[in-house]
PDB file of C-alpha atoms in Angstrom:
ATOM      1  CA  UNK A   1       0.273   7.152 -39.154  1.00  0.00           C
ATOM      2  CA  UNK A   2      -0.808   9.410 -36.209  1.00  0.00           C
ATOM      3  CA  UNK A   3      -3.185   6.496 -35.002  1.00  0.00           C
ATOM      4  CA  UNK A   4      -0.545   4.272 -34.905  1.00  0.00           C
ATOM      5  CA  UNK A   5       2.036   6.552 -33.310  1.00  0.00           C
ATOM      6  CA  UNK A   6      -0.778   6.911 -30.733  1.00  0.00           C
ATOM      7  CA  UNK A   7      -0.857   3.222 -29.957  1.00  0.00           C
ATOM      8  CA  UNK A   8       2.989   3.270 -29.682  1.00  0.00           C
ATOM      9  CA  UNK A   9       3.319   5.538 -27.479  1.00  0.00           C
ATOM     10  CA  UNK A  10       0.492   4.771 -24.860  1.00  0.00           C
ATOM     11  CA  UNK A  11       0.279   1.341 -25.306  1.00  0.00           C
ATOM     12  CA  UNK A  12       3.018   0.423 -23.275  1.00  0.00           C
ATOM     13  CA  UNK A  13       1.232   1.746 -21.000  1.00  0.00           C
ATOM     14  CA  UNK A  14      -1.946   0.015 -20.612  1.00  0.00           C
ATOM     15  CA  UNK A  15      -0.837  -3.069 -21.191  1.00  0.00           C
ATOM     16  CA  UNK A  16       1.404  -3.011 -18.478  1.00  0.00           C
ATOM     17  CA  UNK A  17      -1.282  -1.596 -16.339  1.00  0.00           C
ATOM     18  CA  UNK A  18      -3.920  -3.866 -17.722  1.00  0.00           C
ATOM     19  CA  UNK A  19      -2.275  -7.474 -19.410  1.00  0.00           C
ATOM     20  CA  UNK A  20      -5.426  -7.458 -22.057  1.00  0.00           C
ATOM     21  CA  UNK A  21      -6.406 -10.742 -23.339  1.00  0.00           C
ATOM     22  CA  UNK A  22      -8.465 -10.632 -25.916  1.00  0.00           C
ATOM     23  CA  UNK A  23     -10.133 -13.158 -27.465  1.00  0.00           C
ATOM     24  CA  UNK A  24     -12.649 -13.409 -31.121  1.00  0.00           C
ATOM     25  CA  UNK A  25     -10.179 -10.776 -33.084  1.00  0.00           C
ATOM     26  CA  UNK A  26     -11.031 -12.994 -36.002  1.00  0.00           C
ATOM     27  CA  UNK A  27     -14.271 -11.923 -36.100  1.00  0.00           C
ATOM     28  CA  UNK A  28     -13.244  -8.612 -36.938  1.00  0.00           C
ATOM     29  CA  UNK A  29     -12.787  -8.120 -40.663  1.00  0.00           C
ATOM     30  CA  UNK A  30      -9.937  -7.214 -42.567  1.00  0.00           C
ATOM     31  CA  UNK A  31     -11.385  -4.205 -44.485  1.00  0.00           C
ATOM     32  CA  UNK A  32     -14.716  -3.052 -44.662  1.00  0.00           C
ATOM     33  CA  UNK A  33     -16.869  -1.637 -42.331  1.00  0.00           C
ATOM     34  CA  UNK A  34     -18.333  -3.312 -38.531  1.00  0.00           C
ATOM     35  CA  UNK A  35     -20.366  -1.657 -35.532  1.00  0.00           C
ATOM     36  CA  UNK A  36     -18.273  -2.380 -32.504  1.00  0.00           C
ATOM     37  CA  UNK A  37     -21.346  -2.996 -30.067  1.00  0.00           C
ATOM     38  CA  UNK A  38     -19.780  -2.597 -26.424  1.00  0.00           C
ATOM     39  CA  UNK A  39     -20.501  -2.760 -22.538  1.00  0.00           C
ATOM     40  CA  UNK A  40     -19.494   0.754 -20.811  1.00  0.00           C
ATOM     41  CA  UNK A  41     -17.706   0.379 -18.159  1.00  0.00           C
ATOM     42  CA  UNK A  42     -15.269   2.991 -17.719  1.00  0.00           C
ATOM     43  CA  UNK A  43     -14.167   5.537 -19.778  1.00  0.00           C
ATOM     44  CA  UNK A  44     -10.420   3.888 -20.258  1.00  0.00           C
ATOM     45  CA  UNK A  45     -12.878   1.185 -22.516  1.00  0.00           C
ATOM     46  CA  UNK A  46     -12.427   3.526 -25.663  1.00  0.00           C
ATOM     47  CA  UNK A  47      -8.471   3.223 -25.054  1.00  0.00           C
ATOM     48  CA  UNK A  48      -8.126  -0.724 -24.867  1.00  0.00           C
ATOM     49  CA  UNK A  49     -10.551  -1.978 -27.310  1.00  0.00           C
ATOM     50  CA  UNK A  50      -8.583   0.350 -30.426  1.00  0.00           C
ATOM     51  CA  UNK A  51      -5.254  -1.367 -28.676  1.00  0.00           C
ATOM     52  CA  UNK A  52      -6.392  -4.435 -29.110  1.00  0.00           C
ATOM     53  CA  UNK A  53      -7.474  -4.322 -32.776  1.00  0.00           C
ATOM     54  CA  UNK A  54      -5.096  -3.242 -35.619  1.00  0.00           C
ATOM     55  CA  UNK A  55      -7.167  -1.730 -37.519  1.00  0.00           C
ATOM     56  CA  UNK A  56      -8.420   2.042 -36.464  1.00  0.00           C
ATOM     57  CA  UNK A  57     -11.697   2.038 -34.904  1.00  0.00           C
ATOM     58  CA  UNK A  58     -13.711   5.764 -34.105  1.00  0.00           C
ATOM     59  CA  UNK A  59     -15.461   6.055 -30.682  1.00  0.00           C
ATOM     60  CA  UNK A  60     -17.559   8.918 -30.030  1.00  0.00           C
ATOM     61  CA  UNK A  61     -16.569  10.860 -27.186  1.00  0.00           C
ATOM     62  CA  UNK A  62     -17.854  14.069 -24.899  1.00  0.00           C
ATOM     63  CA  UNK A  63     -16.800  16.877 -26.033  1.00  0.00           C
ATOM     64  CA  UNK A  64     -15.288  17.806 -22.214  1.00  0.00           C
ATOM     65  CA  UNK A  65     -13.287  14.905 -22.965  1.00  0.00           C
ATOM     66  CA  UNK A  66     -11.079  16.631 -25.853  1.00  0.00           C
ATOM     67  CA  UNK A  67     -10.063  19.575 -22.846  1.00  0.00           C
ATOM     68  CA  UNK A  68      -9.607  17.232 -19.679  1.00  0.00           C
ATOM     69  CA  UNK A  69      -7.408  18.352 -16.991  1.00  0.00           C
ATOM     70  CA  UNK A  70      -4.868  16.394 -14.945  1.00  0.00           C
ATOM     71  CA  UNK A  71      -2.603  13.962 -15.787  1.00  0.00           C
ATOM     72  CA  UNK A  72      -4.569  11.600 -16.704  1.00  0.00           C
ATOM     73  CA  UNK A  73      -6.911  14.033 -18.334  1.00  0.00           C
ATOM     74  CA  UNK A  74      -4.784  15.316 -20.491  1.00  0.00           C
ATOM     75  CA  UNK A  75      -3.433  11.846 -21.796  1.00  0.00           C
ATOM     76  CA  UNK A  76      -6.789  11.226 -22.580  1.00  0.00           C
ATOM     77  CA  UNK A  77      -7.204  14.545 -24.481  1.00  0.00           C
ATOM     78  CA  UNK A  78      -4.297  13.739 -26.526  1.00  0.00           C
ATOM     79  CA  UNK A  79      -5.212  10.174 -27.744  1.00  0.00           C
ATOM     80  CA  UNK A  80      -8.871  11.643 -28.365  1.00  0.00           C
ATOM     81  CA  UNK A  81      -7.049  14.525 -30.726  1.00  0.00           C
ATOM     82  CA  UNK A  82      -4.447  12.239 -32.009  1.00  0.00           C
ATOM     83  CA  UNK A  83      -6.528   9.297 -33.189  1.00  0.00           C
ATOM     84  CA  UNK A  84      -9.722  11.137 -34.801  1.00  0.00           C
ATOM     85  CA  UNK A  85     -12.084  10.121 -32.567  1.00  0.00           C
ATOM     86  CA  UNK A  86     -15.834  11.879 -33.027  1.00  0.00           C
ATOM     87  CA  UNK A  87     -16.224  14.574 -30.552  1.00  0.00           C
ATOM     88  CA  UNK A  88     -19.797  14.534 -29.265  1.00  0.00           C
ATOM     89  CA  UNK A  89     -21.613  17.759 -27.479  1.00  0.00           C
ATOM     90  CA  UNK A  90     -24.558  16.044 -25.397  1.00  0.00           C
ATOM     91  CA  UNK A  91     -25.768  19.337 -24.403  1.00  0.00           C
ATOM     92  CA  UNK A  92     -26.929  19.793 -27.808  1.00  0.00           C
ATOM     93  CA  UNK A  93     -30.693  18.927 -28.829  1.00  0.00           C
ATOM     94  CA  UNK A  94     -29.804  16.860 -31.835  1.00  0.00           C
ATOM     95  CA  UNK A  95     -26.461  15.566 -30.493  1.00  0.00           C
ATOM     96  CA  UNK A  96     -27.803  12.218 -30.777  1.00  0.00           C
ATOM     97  CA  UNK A  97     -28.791  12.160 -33.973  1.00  0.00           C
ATOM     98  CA  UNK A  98     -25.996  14.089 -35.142  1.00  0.00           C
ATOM     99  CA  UNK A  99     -24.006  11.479 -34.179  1.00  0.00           C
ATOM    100  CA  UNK A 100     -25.567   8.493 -35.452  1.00  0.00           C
ATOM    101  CA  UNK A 101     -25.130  10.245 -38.543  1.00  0.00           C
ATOM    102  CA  UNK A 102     -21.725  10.957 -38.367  1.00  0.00           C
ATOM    103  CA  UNK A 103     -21.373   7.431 -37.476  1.00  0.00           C
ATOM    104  CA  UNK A 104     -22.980   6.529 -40.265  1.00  0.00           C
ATOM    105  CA  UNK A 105     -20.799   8.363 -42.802  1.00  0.00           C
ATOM    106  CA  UNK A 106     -17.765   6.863 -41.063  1.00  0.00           C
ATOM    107  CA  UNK A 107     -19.371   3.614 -41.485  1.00  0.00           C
ATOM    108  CA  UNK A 108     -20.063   4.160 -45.154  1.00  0.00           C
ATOM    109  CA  UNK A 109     -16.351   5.211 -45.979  1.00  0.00           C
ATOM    110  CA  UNK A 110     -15.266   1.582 -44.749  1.00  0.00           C
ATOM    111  CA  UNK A 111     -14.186   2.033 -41.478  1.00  0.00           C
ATOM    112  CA  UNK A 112     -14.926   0.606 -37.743  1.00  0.00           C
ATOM    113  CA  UNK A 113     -17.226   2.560 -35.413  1.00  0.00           C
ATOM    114  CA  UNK A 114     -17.105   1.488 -31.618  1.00  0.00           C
ATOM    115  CA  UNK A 115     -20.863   1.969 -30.066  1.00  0.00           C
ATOM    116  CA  UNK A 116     -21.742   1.793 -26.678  1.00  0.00           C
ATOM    117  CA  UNK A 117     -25.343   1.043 -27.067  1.00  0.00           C
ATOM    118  CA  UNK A 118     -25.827   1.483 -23.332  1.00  0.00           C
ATOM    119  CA  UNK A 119     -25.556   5.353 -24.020  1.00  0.00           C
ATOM    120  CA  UNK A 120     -23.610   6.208 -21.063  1.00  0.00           C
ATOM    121  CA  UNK A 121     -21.282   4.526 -18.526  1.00  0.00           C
ATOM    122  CA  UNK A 122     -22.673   2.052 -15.983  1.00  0.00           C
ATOM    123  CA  UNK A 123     -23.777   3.714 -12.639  1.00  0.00           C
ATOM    124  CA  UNK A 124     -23.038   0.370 -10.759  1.00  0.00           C
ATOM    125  CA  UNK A 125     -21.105  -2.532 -12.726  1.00  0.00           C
ATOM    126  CA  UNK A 126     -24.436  -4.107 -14.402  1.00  0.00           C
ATOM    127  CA  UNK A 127     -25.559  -4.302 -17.916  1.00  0.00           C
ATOM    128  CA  UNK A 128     -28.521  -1.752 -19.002  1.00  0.00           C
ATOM    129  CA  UNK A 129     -30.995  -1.594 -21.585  1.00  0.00           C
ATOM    130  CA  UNK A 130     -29.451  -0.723 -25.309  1.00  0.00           C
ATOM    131  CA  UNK A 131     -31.129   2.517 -27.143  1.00  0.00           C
ATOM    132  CA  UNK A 132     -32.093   1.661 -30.564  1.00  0.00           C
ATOM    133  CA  UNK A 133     -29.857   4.098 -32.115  1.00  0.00           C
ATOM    134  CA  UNK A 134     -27.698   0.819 -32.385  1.00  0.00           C
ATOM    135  CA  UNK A 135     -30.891  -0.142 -34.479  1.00  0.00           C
ATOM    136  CA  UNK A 136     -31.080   3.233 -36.694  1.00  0.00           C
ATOM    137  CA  UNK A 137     -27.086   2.889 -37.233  1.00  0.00           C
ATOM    138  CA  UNK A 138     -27.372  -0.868 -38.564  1.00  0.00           C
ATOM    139  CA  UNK A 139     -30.901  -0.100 -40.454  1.00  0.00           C
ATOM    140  CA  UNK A 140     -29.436   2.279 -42.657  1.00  0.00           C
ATOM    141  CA  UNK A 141     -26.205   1.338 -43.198  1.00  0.00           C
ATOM    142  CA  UNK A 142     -26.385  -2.519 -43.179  1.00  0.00           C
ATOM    143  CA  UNK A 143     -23.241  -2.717 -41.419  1.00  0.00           C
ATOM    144  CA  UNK A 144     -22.717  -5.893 -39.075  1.00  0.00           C
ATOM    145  CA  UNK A 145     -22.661  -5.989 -35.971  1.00  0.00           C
ATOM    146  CA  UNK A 146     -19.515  -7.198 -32.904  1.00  0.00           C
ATOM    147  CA  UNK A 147     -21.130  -7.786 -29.959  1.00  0.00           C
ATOM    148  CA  UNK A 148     -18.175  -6.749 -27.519  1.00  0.00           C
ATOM    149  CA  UNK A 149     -17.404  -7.381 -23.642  1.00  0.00           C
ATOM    150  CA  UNK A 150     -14.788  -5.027 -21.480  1.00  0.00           C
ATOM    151  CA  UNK A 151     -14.446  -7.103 -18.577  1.00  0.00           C
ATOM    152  CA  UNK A 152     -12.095  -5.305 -15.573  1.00  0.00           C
ATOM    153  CA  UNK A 153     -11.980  -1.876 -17.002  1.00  0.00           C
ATOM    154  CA  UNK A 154     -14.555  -0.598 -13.945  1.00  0.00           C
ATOM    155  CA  UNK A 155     -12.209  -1.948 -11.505  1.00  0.00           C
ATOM    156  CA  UNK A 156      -9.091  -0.300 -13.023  1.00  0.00           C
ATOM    157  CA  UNK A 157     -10.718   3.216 -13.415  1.00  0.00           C
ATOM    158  CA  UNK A 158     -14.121   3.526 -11.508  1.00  0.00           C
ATOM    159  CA  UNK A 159     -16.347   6.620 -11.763  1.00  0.00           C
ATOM    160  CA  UNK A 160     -14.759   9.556 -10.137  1.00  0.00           C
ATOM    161  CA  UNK A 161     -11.071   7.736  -9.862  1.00  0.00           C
ATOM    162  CA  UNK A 162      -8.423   9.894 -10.335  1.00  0.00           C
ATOM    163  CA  UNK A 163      -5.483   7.413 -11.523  1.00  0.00           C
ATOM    164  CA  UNK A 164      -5.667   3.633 -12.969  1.00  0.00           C
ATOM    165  CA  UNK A 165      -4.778   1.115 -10.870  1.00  0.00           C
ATOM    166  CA  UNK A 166      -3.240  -2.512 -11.966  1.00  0.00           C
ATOM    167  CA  UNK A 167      -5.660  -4.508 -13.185  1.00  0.00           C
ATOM    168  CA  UNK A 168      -6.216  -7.762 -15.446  1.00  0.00           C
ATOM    169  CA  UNK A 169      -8.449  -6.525 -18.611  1.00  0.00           C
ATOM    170  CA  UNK A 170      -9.807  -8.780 -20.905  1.00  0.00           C
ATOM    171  CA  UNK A 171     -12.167  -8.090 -24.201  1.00  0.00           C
ATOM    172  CA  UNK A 172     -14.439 -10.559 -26.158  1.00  0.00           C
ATOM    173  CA  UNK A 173     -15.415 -10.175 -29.529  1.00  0.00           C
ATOM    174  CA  UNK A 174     -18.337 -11.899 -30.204  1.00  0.00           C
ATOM    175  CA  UNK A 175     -19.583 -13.212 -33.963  1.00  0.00           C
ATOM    176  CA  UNK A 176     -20.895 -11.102 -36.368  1.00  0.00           C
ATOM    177  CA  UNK A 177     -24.431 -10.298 -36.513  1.00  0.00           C
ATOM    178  CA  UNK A 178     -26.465  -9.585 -39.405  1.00  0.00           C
ATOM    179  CA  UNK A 179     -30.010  -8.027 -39.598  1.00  0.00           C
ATOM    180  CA  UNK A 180     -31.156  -7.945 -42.920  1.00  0.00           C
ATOM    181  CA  UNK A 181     -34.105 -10.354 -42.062  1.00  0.00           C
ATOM    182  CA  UNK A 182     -35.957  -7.825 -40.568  1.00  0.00           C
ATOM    183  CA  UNK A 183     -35.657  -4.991 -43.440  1.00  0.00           C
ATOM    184  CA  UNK A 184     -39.175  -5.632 -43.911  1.00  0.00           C
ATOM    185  CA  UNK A 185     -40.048  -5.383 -40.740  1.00  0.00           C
ATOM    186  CA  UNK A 186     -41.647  -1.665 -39.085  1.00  0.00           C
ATOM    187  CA  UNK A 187     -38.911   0.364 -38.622  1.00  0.00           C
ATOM    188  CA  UNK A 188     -39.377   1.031 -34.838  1.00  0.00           C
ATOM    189  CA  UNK A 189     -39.756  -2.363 -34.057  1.00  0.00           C
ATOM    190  CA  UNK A 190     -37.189  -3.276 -36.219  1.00  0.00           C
ATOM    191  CA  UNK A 191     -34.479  -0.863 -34.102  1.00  0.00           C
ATOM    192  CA  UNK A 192     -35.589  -2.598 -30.875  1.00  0.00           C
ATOM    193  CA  UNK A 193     -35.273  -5.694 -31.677  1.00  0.00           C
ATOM    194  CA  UNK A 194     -31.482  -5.366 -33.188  1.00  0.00           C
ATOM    195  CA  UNK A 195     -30.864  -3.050 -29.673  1.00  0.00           C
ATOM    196  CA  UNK A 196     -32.295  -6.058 -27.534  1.00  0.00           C
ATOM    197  CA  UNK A 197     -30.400  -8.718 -29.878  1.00  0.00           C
ATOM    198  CA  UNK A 198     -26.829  -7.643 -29.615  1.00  0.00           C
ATOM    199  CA  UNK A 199     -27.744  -6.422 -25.554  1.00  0.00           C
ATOM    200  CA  UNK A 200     -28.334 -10.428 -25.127  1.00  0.00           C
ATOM    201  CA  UNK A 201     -25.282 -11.634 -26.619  1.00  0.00           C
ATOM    202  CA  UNK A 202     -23.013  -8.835 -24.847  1.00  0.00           C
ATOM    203  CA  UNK A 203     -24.826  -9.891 -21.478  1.00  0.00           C
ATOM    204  CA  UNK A 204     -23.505 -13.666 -22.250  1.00  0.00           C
ATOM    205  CA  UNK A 205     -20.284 -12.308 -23.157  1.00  0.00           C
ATOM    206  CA  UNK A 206     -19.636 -10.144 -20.476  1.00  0.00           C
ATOM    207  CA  UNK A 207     -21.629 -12.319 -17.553  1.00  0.00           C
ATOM    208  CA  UNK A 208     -23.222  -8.770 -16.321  1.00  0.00           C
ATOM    209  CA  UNK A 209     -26.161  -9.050 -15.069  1.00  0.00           C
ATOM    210  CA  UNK A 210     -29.086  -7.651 -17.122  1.00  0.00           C
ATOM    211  CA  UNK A 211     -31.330  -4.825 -15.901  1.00  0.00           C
ATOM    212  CA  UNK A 212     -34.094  -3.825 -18.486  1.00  0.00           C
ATOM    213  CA  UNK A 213     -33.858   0.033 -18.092  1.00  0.00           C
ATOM    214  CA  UNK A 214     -32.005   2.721 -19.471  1.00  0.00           C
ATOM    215  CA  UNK A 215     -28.877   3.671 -17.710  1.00  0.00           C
ATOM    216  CA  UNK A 216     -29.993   7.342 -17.971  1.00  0.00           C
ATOM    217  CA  UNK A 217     -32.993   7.105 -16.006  1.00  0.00           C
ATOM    218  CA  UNK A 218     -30.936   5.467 -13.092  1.00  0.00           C
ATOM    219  CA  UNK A 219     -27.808   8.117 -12.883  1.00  0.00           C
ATOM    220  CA  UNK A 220     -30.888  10.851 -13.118  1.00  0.00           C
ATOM    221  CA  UNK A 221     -32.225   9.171 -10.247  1.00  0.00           C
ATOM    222  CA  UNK A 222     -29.173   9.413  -8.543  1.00  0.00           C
ATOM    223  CA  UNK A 223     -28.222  12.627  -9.439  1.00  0.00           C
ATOM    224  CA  UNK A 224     -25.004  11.579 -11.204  1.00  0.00           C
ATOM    225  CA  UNK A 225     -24.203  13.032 -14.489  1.00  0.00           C
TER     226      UNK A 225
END
């Protein structure tokens, strides 16, 4: 009830700002559970993929996120709180794993996780490398796989922005992918390979272009967080 309230009351909202199309909701299933494999654009992605989709979907999210400032900030905050999303502390050593296996207990109760694979936001508009927690998340929960694309959500709400502005969103849902032809495989190699799979098909979704390094190592390079 409080998720959809949520959507109710800020969804006006964004689709005025944004006009979503979205296109592939029939790949998402009607009950059961599905990794939402997205781009990362901006951080308004986590807010228009759930609008799009009726059922609830659980994005992880910084834990600075849940005590934003601002107008804007506090919007956020309150559809964070409101809609049970998983509140992440990166500072922590075993944040990561902590939430993969968070993730994978949501996933396991039925429900629809949204992943950014990516790890963190795009420093530039381009498509990076995919860590192979996507891999660990799918290996041990068997869950499918939506290979997602946020197309228009950097231009609405860049890095640093401090308001929205108009902008035409849209969101493709690719088909699902399955993995258990590799259970046999080494684990390792097994993670990369479903990491570099799905990073394919969201790079022909999307139309990014595709750089093959970690999106961390470039924002550490440029000193941005």
């Amino acid at each position: 009830m409080q998720y959809q309230l949520s959507r109710l009351v800020i969804g006006p909202t964004l689709h005025l700002l944004g006009r979503p199309r979205v296109s592939g909701l029939e790949h998402v299933p009607a009950s059961g559970p599905a990794i939402l494999a997205s781009n990362h654009l901006s951080f308004i992605d986590s807010m228009y993929l759930p609008l799009m989709i009726s059922r609830p979907v659980v994005f992880p999210a910084k834990a600075e996120y849940f005590s934003a400032k601002g107008p804007l900030g506090r919007m956020w905050a309150a559809y964070l709180r409101s809609t049970n999303q998983l509140e992440i502390d990166r500072n922590e050593a075993r944040s990561a794993q902590a939430t993969l296996e968070a993730a994978a207990e949501i996933l396991r109760g039925g429900d629809l996780f949204g992943f950014y694979p990516e790890g963190t936001r795009s420093p530039d508009g381009r498509l990076y490398r995919g860590r192979s927690g996507l891999g660990w998340l799918v290996m041990n929960t068997g869950a499918p796989v939506l290979p997602v694309a946020m197309i228009g959500t950097r231009k609405m709400l860049p890095p640093g922005a401090p308001l929205p502005r108009p902008t035409r969103i849209d969101i493709k849902i690719g088909k699902p992918m399955e993995f258990g032809h590799l259970a046999g495989d080494p684990p390792a190699r097994a993670r990369r390979t479903i990491a570099d799979e799905v990073m394919r098909v969201i790079a022909d979704l999307s139309g990014q272009e595709y750089v093959h390094e970690y999106a961390s190592d470039v924002k550490a390079r440029l000193g941005e967080p």
